[in-house]
Short mmCIF file of N, CA and C in Angstrom, two decimals:
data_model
loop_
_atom_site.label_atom_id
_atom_site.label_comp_id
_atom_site.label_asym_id
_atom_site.label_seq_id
_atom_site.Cartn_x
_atom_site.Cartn_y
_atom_site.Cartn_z
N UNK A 1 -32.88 -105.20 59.54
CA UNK A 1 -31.74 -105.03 58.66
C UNK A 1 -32.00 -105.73 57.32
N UNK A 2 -32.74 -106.43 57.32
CA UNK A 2 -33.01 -107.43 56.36
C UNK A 2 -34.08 -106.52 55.25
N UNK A 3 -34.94 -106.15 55.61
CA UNK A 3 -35.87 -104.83 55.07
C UNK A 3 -34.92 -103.76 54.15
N UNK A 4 -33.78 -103.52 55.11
CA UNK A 4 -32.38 -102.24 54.31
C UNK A 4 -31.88 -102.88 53.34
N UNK A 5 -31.73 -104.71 53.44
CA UNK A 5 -30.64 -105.03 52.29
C UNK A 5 -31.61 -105.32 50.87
N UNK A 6 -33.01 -105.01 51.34
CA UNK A 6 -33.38 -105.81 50.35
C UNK A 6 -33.59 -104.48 49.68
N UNK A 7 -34.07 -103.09 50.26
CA UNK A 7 -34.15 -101.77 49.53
C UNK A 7 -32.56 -101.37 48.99
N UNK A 8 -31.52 -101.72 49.85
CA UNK A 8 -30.03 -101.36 48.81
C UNK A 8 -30.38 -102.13 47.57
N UNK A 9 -30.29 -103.40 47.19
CA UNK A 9 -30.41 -103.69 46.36
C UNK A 9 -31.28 -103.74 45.39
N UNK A 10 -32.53 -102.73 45.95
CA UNK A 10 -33.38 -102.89 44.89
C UNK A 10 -33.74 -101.60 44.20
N UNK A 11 -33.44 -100.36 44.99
CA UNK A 11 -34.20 -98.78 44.93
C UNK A 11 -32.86 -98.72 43.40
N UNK A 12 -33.42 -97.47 42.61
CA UNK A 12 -32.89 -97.09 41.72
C UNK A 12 -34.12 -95.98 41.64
N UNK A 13 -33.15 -94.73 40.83
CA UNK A 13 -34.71 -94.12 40.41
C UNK A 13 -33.90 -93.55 38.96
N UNK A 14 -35.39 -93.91 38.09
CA UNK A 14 -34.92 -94.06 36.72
C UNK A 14 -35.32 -92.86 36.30
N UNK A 15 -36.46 -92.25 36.31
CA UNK A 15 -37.52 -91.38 35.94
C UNK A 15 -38.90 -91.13 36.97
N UNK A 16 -39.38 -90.27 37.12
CA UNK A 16 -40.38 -89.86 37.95
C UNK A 16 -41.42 -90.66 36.98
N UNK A 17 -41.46 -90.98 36.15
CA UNK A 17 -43.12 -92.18 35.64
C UNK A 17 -42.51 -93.48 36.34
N UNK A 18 -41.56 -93.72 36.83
CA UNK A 18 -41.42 -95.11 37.14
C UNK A 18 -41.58 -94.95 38.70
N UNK A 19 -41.08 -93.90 39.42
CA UNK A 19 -40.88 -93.26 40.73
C UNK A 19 -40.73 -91.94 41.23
N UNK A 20 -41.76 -91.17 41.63
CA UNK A 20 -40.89 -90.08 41.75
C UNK A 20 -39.69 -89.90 42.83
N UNK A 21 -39.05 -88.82 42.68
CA UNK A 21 -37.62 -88.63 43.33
C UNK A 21 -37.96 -88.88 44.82
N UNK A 22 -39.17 -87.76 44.81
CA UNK A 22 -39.18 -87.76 46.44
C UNK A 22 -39.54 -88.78 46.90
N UNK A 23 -40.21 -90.24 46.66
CA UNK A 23 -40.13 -91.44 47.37
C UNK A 23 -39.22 -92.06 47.47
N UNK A 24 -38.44 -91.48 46.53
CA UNK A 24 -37.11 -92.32 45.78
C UNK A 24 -35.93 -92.05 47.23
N UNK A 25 -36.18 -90.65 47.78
CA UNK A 25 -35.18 -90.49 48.81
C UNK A 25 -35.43 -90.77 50.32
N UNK A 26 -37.28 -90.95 50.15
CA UNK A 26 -37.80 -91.31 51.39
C UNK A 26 -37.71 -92.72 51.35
N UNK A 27 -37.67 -93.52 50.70
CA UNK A 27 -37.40 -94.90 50.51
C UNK A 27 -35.75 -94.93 51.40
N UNK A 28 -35.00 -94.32 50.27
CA UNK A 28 -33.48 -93.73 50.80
C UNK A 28 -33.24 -93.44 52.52
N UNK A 29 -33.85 -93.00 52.96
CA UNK A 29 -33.36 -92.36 54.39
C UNK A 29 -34.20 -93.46 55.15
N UNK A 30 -35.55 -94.44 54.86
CA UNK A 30 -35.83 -95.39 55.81
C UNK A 30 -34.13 -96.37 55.87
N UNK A 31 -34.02 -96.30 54.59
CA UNK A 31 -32.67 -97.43 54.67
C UNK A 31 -31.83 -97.13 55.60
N UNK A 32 -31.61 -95.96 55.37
CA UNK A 32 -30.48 -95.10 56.20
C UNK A 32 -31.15 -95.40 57.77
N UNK A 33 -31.83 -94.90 57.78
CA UNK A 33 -31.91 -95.26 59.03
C UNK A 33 -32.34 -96.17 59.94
N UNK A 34 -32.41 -97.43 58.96
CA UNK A 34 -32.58 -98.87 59.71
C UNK A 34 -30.89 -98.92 59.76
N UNK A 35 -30.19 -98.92 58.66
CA UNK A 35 -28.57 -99.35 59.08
C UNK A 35 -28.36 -98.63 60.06
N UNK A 36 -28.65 -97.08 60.47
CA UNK A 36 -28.07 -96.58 61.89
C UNK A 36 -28.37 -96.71 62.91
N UNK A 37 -29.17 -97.72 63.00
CA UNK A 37 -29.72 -98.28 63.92
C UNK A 37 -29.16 -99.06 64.56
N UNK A 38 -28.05 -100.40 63.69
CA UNK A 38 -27.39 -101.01 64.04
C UNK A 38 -25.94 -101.18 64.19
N UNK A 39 -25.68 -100.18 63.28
CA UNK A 39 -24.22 -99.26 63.21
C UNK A 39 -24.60 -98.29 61.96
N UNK A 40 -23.21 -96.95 62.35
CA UNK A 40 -23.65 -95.89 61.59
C UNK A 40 -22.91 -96.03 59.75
N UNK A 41 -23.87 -95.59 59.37
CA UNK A 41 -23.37 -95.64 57.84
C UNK A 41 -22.87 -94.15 57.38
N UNK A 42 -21.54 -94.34 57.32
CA UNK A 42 -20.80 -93.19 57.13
C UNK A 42 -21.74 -92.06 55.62
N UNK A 43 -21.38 -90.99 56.00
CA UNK A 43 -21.81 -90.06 55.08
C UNK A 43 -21.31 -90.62 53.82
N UNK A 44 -19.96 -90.72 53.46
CA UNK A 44 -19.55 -90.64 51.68
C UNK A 44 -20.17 -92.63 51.35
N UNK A 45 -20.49 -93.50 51.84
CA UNK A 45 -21.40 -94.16 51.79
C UNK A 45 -22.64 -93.73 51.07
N UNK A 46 -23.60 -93.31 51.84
CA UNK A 46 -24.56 -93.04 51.88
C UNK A 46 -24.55 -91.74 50.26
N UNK A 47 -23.63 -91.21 49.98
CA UNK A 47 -23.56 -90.37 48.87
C UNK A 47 -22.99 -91.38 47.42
N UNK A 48 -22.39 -92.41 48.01
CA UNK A 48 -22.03 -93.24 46.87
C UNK A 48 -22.91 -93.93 46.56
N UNK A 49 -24.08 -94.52 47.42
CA UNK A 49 -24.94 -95.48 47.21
C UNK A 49 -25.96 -94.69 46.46
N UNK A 50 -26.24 -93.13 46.45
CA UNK A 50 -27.41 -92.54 45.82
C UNK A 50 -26.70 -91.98 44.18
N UNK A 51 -25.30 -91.58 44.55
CA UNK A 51 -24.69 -91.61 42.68
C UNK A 51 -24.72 -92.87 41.62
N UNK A 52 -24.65 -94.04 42.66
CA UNK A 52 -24.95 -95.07 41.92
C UNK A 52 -26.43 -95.47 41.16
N UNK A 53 -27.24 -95.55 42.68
CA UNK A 53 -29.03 -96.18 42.25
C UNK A 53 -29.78 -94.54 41.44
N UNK A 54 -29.42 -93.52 41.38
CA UNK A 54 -29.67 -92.56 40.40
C UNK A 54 -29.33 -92.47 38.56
N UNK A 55 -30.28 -93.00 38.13
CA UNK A 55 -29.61 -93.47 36.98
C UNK A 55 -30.63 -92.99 35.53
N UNK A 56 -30.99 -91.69 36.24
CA UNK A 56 -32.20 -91.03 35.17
C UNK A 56 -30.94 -90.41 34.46
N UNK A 57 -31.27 -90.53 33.41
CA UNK A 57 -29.89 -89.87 32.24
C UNK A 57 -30.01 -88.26 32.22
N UNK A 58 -31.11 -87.44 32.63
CA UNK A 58 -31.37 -86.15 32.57
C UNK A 58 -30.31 -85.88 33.58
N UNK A 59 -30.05 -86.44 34.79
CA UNK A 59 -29.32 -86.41 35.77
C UNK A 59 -27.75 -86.64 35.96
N UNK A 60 -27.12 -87.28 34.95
CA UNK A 60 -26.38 -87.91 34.67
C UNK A 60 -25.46 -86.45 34.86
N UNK A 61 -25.23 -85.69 34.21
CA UNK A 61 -24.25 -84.61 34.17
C UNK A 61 -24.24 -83.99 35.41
N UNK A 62 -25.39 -83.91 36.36
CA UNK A 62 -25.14 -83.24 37.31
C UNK A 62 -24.84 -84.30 38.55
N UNK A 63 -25.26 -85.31 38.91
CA UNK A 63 -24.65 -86.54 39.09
C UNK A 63 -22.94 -86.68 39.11
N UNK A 64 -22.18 -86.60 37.83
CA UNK A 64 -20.93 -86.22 37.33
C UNK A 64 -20.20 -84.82 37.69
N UNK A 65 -20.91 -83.67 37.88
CA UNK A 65 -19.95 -83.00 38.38
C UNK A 65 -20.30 -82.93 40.04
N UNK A 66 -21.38 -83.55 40.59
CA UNK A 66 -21.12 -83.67 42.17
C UNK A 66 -20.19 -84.68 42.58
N UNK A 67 -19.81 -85.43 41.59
CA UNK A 67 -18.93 -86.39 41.97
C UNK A 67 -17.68 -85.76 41.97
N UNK A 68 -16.97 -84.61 41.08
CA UNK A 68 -15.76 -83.82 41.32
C UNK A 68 -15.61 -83.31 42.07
N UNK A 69 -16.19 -82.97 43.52
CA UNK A 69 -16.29 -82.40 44.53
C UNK A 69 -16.09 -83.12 45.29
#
């Protein structure tokens, strides 16, 4: 669990030169699934924690209207 808190607080993905996406979500789902390991981490969780650490500005608008949904 200790491994999950230290990737919540640290994953962000800014741009694919810094990270690309797809490690960015495989990073994402180890987390996920060390916390469900020890209890389950609700879905709108798990969707708030990736609108947040997503913070490439190209993304930003579409980011914003998945959030109106």
């Amino acid at each position: 669990v200790a491994e999950a808190e230290r990737m919540h607080g640290s994953l962000r993905y800014k741009s694919e030169r810094a990270m690309p996406f797809e490690t960015f979500l495989t990073q994402c789902q180890k987390m996920f699934n060390i916390y469900e390991k020890e209890e389950e981490m609700p879905e709108e969780a798990k969707l708030s924690f990736l609108f947040r650490k997503v913070q490439h500005q190209g993304l930003r608008s579409l980011i914003d209207a998945l959030k109106a949904f």
